[in-house]
């Protein structure tokens, strides 16, 4: 049996989430590069619902703005006052009208919930022809959750909130996940009849179950195979725990697809990261955003890449890169910092203590050590000597430097932009290059050296240097006399 298409998925996300102790609304906290609510929406979307609805209330502007930007397919319904989960659903139905078909209700703070689990719930709901089917789980510690009350035959009677439960009921380990499949027509009627006669004075969505049962409708339950999936995030400890579980899930998927992950415990990936087969990820690596690692590339250790492309067979060690493109078989690091707009050609190199920004490096060109390259175009087969600085900023404006194919920039060259070093040209080590260097020429821009004999003996008499110098000079005198 295929999974029945839900008429609507309603995601409840109006609560404040006080235990996060945060300026950021709970559902906007991120795990693996995606906000909590967006994880739920992604799982919901895979069920292909006719309507996707999110109930928002607390931090309306921020949550609403976020959803408008990231989920234009979702309808945000505002619940001004959070008067309970039942009230939240009633508010939706008052706004959009009765929804016929299956309505799935879930929360914005359960990022580990899998589409397969929701699909299983929908399937059970349809197979049994229930008015409502609740997703439950057996948990080691059910503190704080609503408990599932069953009769001797195992049929679900009702859900009792912790605060309203008797000591016997509290001993029950089967908890209410708060996720349900409803018959939309029956839900619309029952949700209006929910009272506020309970310990919290709220309209409990859980009461819809007992109302429907008393009306003579079928009430079912679907026990989740893994309780971890349905545990919500309420504080930052649970946020970290959820992140760890999700990260491991993502890494397992990559490993099964042929990626070597040396140490999953110290490797962190975002949901949208793509890694091709035979890539190797070393410990301490974080891959963020839309980062792509192509086949056979080696990344890490201790590397953080954001929205960065690493080409086939490239090697990237101890590096931080943001919005960079690293070409196939290129070599980066150890200790490189590639900022936005860095594009490294095939087999090129950005080596140790090299920082680049808005710089294109041609094929086979090398920038091996101690260099800052900003706003530059470097051609093919270029060598940039150690300690070269692309002096791109005059304090007001940024300027561009061009180093053309085959050029050889000597160590400790200051390339004062705007300037061009043409094809095959050299610069002498220690030069401050302010004028273009013609093709095949060498640019020399430094003072000639002048040695003042015996200066140290006169001006630094009595120092160790003077003593060493005296000895050496005496030795030279002796050799001359022999
Ligand atoms: C609810 C269930 C409980 C279940 C638990 C699972 C009820 C009465 N109880 O309890 O049986 O075990 O979830 O986590 O439903 N929300 C709104 N508007 C509101 C109230 C809540 O949108 O007016 C949203 C919250 O943002 C949250 C979710 O609904 O995401 C659950 O609300 P919460 O108040 O945390 O319910 P619990 O007390 O946890
Ligand atoms: Ca909760």
mmCIF file of C-alpha atoms in Angstrom, residues 86-330:
data_model
loop_
_atom_site.group_PDB
_atom_site.id
_atom_site.type_symbol
_atom_site.label_atom_id
_atom_site.label_comp_id
_atom_site.label_asym_id
_atom_site.label_seq_id
_atom_site.Cartn_x
_atom_site.Cartn_y
_atom_site.Cartn_z
ATOM 1 C CA UNK A 86 -6.115 22.415 20.826
ATOM 2 C CA UNK A 87 -6.555 26.160 20.530
ATOM 3 C CA UNK A 88 -3.710 26.276 17.986
ATOM 4 C CA UNK A 89 -5.448 23.741 15.733
ATOM 5 C CA UNK A 90 -8.826 25.442 16.216
ATOM 6 C CA UNK A 91 -7.251 28.750 15.160
ATOM 7 C CA UNK A 92 -6.028 27.149 11.923
ATOM 8 C CA UNK A 93 -9.403 25.653 11.084
ATOM 9 C CA UNK A 94 -11.151 28.947 11.818
ATOM 10 C CA UNK A 95 -8.808 30.669 9.422
ATOM 11 C CA UNK A 96 -8.662 28.179 6.537
ATOM 12 C CA UNK A 97 -11.977 26.382 7.091
ATOM 13 C CA UNK A 98 -12.626 22.704 7.633
ATOM 14 C CA UNK A 99 -10.094 20.488 5.873
ATOM 15 C CA UNK A 100 -11.495 17.236 4.529
ATOM 16 C CA UNK A 101 -9.104 14.330 4.232
ATOM 17 C CA UNK A 102 -6.272 13.413 6.551
ATOM 18 C CA UNK A 103 -4.758 16.162 8.677
ATOM 19 C CA UNK A 104 -1.361 15.485 10.185
ATOM 20 C CA UNK A 105 -0.514 17.591 13.244
ATOM 21 C CA UNK A 106 3.088 17.874 14.378
ATOM 22 C CA UNK A 107 5.529 20.274 16.063
ATOM 23 C CA UNK A 108 8.269 22.623 14.924
ATOM 24 C CA UNK A 109 10.810 21.335 17.440
ATOM 25 C CA UNK A 110 11.259 17.661 16.492
ATOM 26 C CA UNK A 111 14.154 17.772 14.018
ATOM 27 C CA UNK A 112 14.901 14.052 14.198
ATOM 28 C CA UNK A 113 11.480 12.923 13.032
ATOM 29 C CA UNK A 114 11.832 10.976 9.793
ATOM 30 C CA UNK A 115 9.471 11.083 6.845
ATOM 31 C CA UNK A 116 9.283 7.257 7.039
ATOM 32 C CA UNK A 117 7.907 7.475 10.587
ATOM 33 C CA UNK A 118 5.229 9.959 9.539
ATOM 34 C CA UNK A 119 4.439 7.798 6.511
ATOM 35 C CA UNK A 120 4.030 4.794 8.836
ATOM 36 C CA UNK A 121 1.580 6.789 10.948
ATOM 37 C CA UNK A 122 -0.465 7.803 7.874
ATOM 38 C CA UNK A 123 -0.504 4.242 6.611
ATOM 39 C CA UNK A 124 -1.696 2.810 9.932
ATOM 40 C CA UNK A 125 -4.333 5.566 10.134
ATOM 41 C CA UNK A 126 -5.686 4.679 6.682
ATOM 42 C CA UNK A 127 -5.485 0.889 7.106
ATOM 43 C CA UNK A 128 -7.386 0.922 10.374
ATOM 44 C CA UNK A 129 -9.866 3.550 9.200
ATOM 45 C CA UNK A 130 -9.306 5.571 12.366
ATOM 46 C CA UNK A 131 -10.748 8.949 13.275
ATOM 47 C CA UNK A 132 -7.419 9.703 14.904
ATOM 48 C CA UNK A 133 -4.138 7.849 15.186
ATOM 49 C CA UNK A 134 -1.558 9.081 17.665
ATOM 50 C CA UNK A 135 2.174 8.491 17.343
ATOM 51 C CA UNK A 136 3.462 7.225 20.695
ATOM 52 C CA UNK A 137 6.742 5.941 22.067
ATOM 53 C CA UNK A 138 7.965 3.904 24.995
ATOM 54 C CA UNK A 139 10.518 6.092 26.777
ATOM 55 C CA UNK A 140 12.813 5.347 29.707
ATOM 56 C CA UNK A 141 11.793 8.602 31.408
ATOM 57 C CA UNK A 142 8.347 9.952 30.448
ATOM 58 C CA UNK A 143 8.543 12.956 32.823
ATOM 59 C CA UNK A 144 6.765 15.988 31.368
ATOM 60 C CA UNK A 145 4.938 14.123 28.616
ATOM 61 C CA UNK A 146 1.290 13.191 28.259
ATOM 62 C CA UNK A 147 0.711 9.481 29.009
ATOM 63 C CA UNK A 148 -1.188 7.038 26.789
ATOM 64 C CA UNK A 149 -3.990 5.370 28.762
ATOM 65 C CA UNK A 150 -5.099 2.032 27.287
ATOM 66 C CA UNK A 151 -7.773 -0.435 28.397
ATOM 67 C CA UNK A 152 -7.052 -4.077 29.244
ATOM 68 C CA UNK A 153 -7.405 -5.028 25.584
ATOM 69 C CA UNK A 154 -4.788 -2.418 24.651
ATOM 70 C CA UNK A 155 -7.194 0.034 23.017
ATOM 71 C CA UNK A 156 -6.315 3.722 23.528
ATOM 72 C CA UNK A 157 -8.766 5.402 25.904
ATOM 73 C CA UNK A 158 -7.279 8.824 26.404
ATOM 74 C CA UNK A 159 -4.150 10.906 26.887
ATOM 75 C CA UNK A 160 -3.512 12.382 30.319
ATOM 76 C CA UNK A 161 -1.075 15.251 30.799
ATOM 77 C CA UNK A 162 1.599 14.851 33.483
ATOM 78 C CA UNK A 163 0.074 17.677 35.518
ATOM 79 C CA UNK A 164 -3.361 16.038 35.460
ATOM 80 C CA UNK A 165 -2.156 12.456 35.973
ATOM 81 C CA UNK A 166 -2.598 10.187 39.005
ATOM 82 C CA UNK A 167 0.525 8.478 40.431
ATOM 83 C CA UNK A 168 -0.485 5.214 38.653
ATOM 84 C CA UNK A 169 -0.859 7.036 35.341
ATOM 85 C CA UNK A 170 2.492 8.731 35.803
ATOM 86 C CA UNK A 171 4.126 5.303 36.041
ATOM 87 C CA UNK A 172 3.111 4.594 32.413
ATOM 88 C CA UNK A 173 6.127 4.735 30.088
ATOM 89 C CA UNK A 174 4.211 5.130 26.843
ATOM 90 C CA UNK A 175 4.246 8.823 26.001
ATOM 91 C CA UNK A 176 2.309 10.998 23.597
ATOM 92 C CA UNK A 177 4.628 12.383 20.901
ATOM 93 C CA UNK A 178 2.051 15.103 20.183
ATOM 94 C CA UNK A 179 1.975 13.968 16.547
ATOM 95 C CA UNK A 180 -1.328 12.711 15.153
ATOM 96 C CA UNK A 181 -3.175 11.834 11.982
ATOM 97 C CA UNK A 182 -6.781 13.038 12.113
ATOM 98 C CA UNK A 183 -9.831 12.720 9.957
ATOM 99 C CA UNK A 184 -10.165 16.405 9.070
ATOM 100 C CA UNK A 185 -13.968 16.582 9.246
ATOM 101 C CA UNK A 186 -14.124 14.895 12.655
ATOM 102 C CA UNK A 187 -11.228 17.011 13.922
ATOM 103 C CA UNK A 188 -13.007 20.250 12.974
ATOM 104 C CA UNK A 189 -16.046 19.261 14.994
ATOM 105 C CA UNK A 190 -14.223 17.831 18.025
ATOM 106 C CA UNK A 191 -11.668 20.621 18.435
ATOM 107 C CA UNK A 192 -14.509 23.068 19.103
ATOM 108 C CA UNK A 193 -15.661 20.921 22.027
ATOM 109 C CA UNK A 194 -12.367 20.846 23.903
ATOM 110 C CA UNK A 195 -12.686 22.424 27.352
ATOM 111 C CA UNK A 196 -10.107 24.274 29.447
ATOM 112 C CA UNK A 197 -11.034 22.304 32.542
ATOM 113 C CA UNK A 198 -7.532 21.024 33.394
ATOM 114 C CA UNK A 199 -4.479 21.831 35.504
ATOM 115 C CA UNK A 200 -3.080 24.309 32.968
ATOM 116 C CA UNK A 201 -6.385 25.893 31.921
ATOM 117 C CA UNK A 202 -5.494 25.256 28.265
ATOM 118 C CA UNK A 203 -7.330 23.766 25.315
ATOM 119 C CA UNK A 204 -5.611 20.383 25.022
ATOM 120 C CA UNK A 205 -5.489 18.827 21.562
ATOM 121 C CA UNK A 206 -5.120 15.519 23.401
ATOM 122 C CA UNK A 207 -8.750 15.818 24.525
ATOM 123 C CA UNK A 208 -9.863 15.395 20.913
ATOM 124 C CA UNK A 209 -8.989 11.692 21.258
ATOM 125 C CA UNK A 210 -11.354 11.017 24.129
ATOM 126 C CA UNK A 211 -14.066 13.166 22.545
ATOM 127 C CA UNK A 212 -13.875 11.134 19.325
ATOM 128 C CA UNK A 213 -13.791 7.859 21.226
ATOM 129 C CA UNK A 214 -16.888 8.823 23.235
ATOM 130 C CA UNK A 215 -18.596 9.718 19.943
ATOM 131 C CA UNK A 216 -17.998 6.104 18.922
ATOM 132 C CA UNK A 217 -15.153 6.646 16.471
ATOM 133 C CA UNK A 218 -12.037 4.528 16.094
ATOM 134 C CA UNK A 219 -8.992 5.796 17.960
ATOM 135 C CA UNK A 220 -5.644 4.168 17.229
ATOM 136 C CA UNK A 221 -2.004 4.433 18.132
ATOM 137 C CA UNK A 222 1.222 3.821 16.266
ATOM 138 C CA UNK A 223 4.281 3.143 18.430
ATOM 139 C CA UNK A 224 7.452 4.714 17.031
ATOM 140 C CA UNK A 225 10.289 2.224 16.605
ATOM 141 C CA UNK A 226 12.849 4.687 17.956
ATOM 142 C CA UNK A 227 11.762 7.056 20.717
ATOM 143 C CA UNK A 228 14.712 9.387 20.038
ATOM 144 C CA UNK A 229 12.965 10.524 16.852
ATOM 145 C CA UNK A 230 9.949 11.971 18.620
ATOM 146 C CA UNK A 231 11.764 13.685 21.478
ATOM 147 C CA UNK A 232 11.439 17.417 21.062
ATOM 148 C CA UNK A 233 14.113 20.010 21.668
ATOM 149 C CA UNK A 234 13.343 22.144 24.704
ATOM 150 C CA UNK A 235 16.748 23.334 25.897
ATOM 151 C CA UNK A 236 20.309 23.612 24.619
ATOM 152 C CA UNK A 237 21.325 20.250 26.027
ATOM 153 C CA UNK A 238 18.643 18.596 23.911
ATOM 154 C CA UNK A 239 19.659 20.822 20.990
ATOM 155 C CA UNK A 240 23.220 19.479 21.151
ATOM 156 C CA UNK A 241 21.966 15.913 21.546
ATOM 157 C CA UNK A 242 19.710 16.270 18.495
ATOM 158 C CA UNK A 243 22.572 17.748 16.482
ATOM 159 C CA UNK A 244 24.779 14.802 17.334
ATOM 160 C CA UNK A 245 22.159 12.250 16.293
ATOM 161 C CA UNK A 246 21.351 14.050 13.056
ATOM 162 C CA UNK A 247 25.024 14.568 12.209
ATOM 163 C CA UNK A 248 25.741 10.888 12.661
ATOM 164 C CA UNK A 249 22.759 10.014 10.486
ATOM 165 C CA UNK A 250 24.089 12.267 7.722
ATOM 166 C CA UNK A 251 27.618 10.874 8.032
ATOM 167 C CA UNK A 252 26.328 7.306 7.922
ATOM 168 C CA UNK A 253 24.539 8.102 4.687
ATOM 169 C CA UNK A 254 27.764 9.533 3.231
ATOM 170 C CA UNK A 255 29.822 6.553 4.407
ATOM 171 C CA UNK A 256 27.376 4.079 2.878
ATOM 172 C CA UNK A 257 27.669 6.041 -0.368
ATOM 173 C CA UNK A 258 31.449 5.540 -0.411
ATOM 174 C CA UNK A 259 32.910 8.410 1.591
ATOM 175 C CA UNK A 260 35.657 7.671 4.123
ATOM 176 C CA UNK A 261 35.044 9.514 7.396
ATOM 177 C CA UNK A 262 37.999 8.851 9.677
ATOM 178 C CA UNK A 263 36.334 10.081 12.862
ATOM 179 C CA UNK A 264 32.555 10.615 12.761
ATOM 180 C CA UNK A 265 32.615 11.944 16.331
ATOM 181 C CA UNK A 266 34.683 15.005 15.376
ATOM 182 C CA UNK A 267 33.276 15.541 11.883
ATOM 183 C CA UNK A 268 30.277 17.844 11.392
ATOM 184 C CA UNK A 269 28.245 18.229 8.242
ATOM 185 C CA UNK A 270 25.223 20.292 7.289
ATOM 186 C CA UNK A 271 22.209 18.697 5.624
ATOM 187 C CA UNK A 272 22.887 20.177 2.167
ATOM 188 C CA UNK A 273 26.557 19.194 1.945
ATOM 189 C CA UNK A 274 27.381 16.903 -0.974
ATOM 190 C CA UNK A 275 30.323 14.498 -0.845
ATOM 191 C CA UNK A 276 31.271 12.170 -3.682
ATOM 192 C CA UNK A 277 32.571 8.636 -3.384
ATOM 193 C CA UNK A 278 36.163 8.036 -2.338
ATOM 194 C CA UNK A 279 36.525 11.430 -0.737
ATOM 195 C CA UNK A 280 38.341 11.211 2.599
ATOM 196 C CA UNK A 281 37.304 13.413 5.530
ATOM 197 C CA UNK A 282 39.882 13.683 8.312
ATOM 198 C CA UNK A 283 39.117 14.441 11.991
ATOM 199 C CA UNK A 284 38.071 17.877 13.150
ATOM 200 C CA UNK A 285 36.433 18.841 9.868
ATOM 201 C CA UNK A 286 33.268 20.936 9.582
ATOM 202 C CA UNK A 287 31.469 21.181 6.255
ATOM 203 C CA UNK A 288 28.816 23.880 6.142
ATOM 204 C CA UNK A 289 26.132 25.172 3.823
ATOM 205 C CA UNK A 290 26.221 24.014 0.221
ATOM 206 C CA UNK A 291 29.797 22.732 0.372
ATOM 207 C CA UNK A 292 30.632 20.097 -2.244
ATOM 208 C CA UNK A 293 33.526 17.650 -1.986
ATOM 209 C CA UNK A 294 34.211 15.889 -5.269
ATOM 210 C CA UNK A 295 35.461 12.368 -5.798
ATOM 211 C CA UNK A 296 38.785 11.413 -4.273
ATOM 212 C CA UNK A 297 39.400 14.752 -2.574
ATOM 213 C CA UNK A 298 40.969 14.761 0.888
ATOM 214 C CA UNK A 299 39.749 17.291 3.418
ATOM 215 C CA UNK A 300 41.094 17.915 6.932
ATOM 216 C CA UNK A 301 42.243 17.506 9.557
ATOM 217 C CA UNK A 302 40.954 20.607 11.340
ATOM 218 C CA UNK A 303 39.301 22.213 8.346
ATOM 219 C CA UNK A 304 36.152 24.361 8.186
ATOM 220 C CA UNK A 305 34.582 24.875 4.782
ATOM 221 C CA UNK A 306 31.482 26.985 4.129
ATOM 222 C CA UNK A 307 29.739 27.020 0.740
ATOM 223 C CA UNK A 308 32.994 25.822 -0.800
ATOM 224 C CA UNK A 309 33.677 23.527 -3.746
ATOM 225 C CA UNK A 310 36.581 21.107 -3.496
ATOM 226 C CA UNK A 311 37.400 19.580 -6.888
ATOM 227 C CA UNK A 312 38.314 15.985 -7.674
ATOM 228 C CA UNK A 313 41.476 14.782 -6.026
ATOM 229 C CA UNK A 314 42.253 18.102 -4.317
ATOM 230 C CA UNK A 315 43.909 18.065 -0.896
ATOM 231 C CA UNK A 316 42.830 20.630 1.717
ATOM 232 C CA UNK A 317 44.528 20.542 5.126
ATOM 233 C CA UNK A 318 44.052 22.696 8.261
ATOM 234 C CA UNK A 319 42.166 25.284 6.267
ATOM 235 C CA UNK A 320 39.307 27.730 6.668
ATOM 236 C CA UNK A 321 37.439 28.538 3.450
ATOM 237 C CA UNK A 322 34.275 30.484 2.769
ATOM 238 C CA UNK A 323 32.629 30.731 -0.666
ATOM 239 C CA UNK A 324 35.786 29.443 -2.357
ATOM 240 C CA UNK A 325 36.329 27.165 -5.343
ATOM 241 C CA UNK A 326 39.240 24.776 -5.116
ATOM 242 C CA UNK A 327 40.076 23.196 -8.456
ATOM 243 C CA UNK A 328 40.757 19.522 -9.165
ATOM 244 C CA UNK A 329 44.054 18.237 -7.759
ATOM 245 C CA UNK A 330 44.798 21.588 -6.150
#
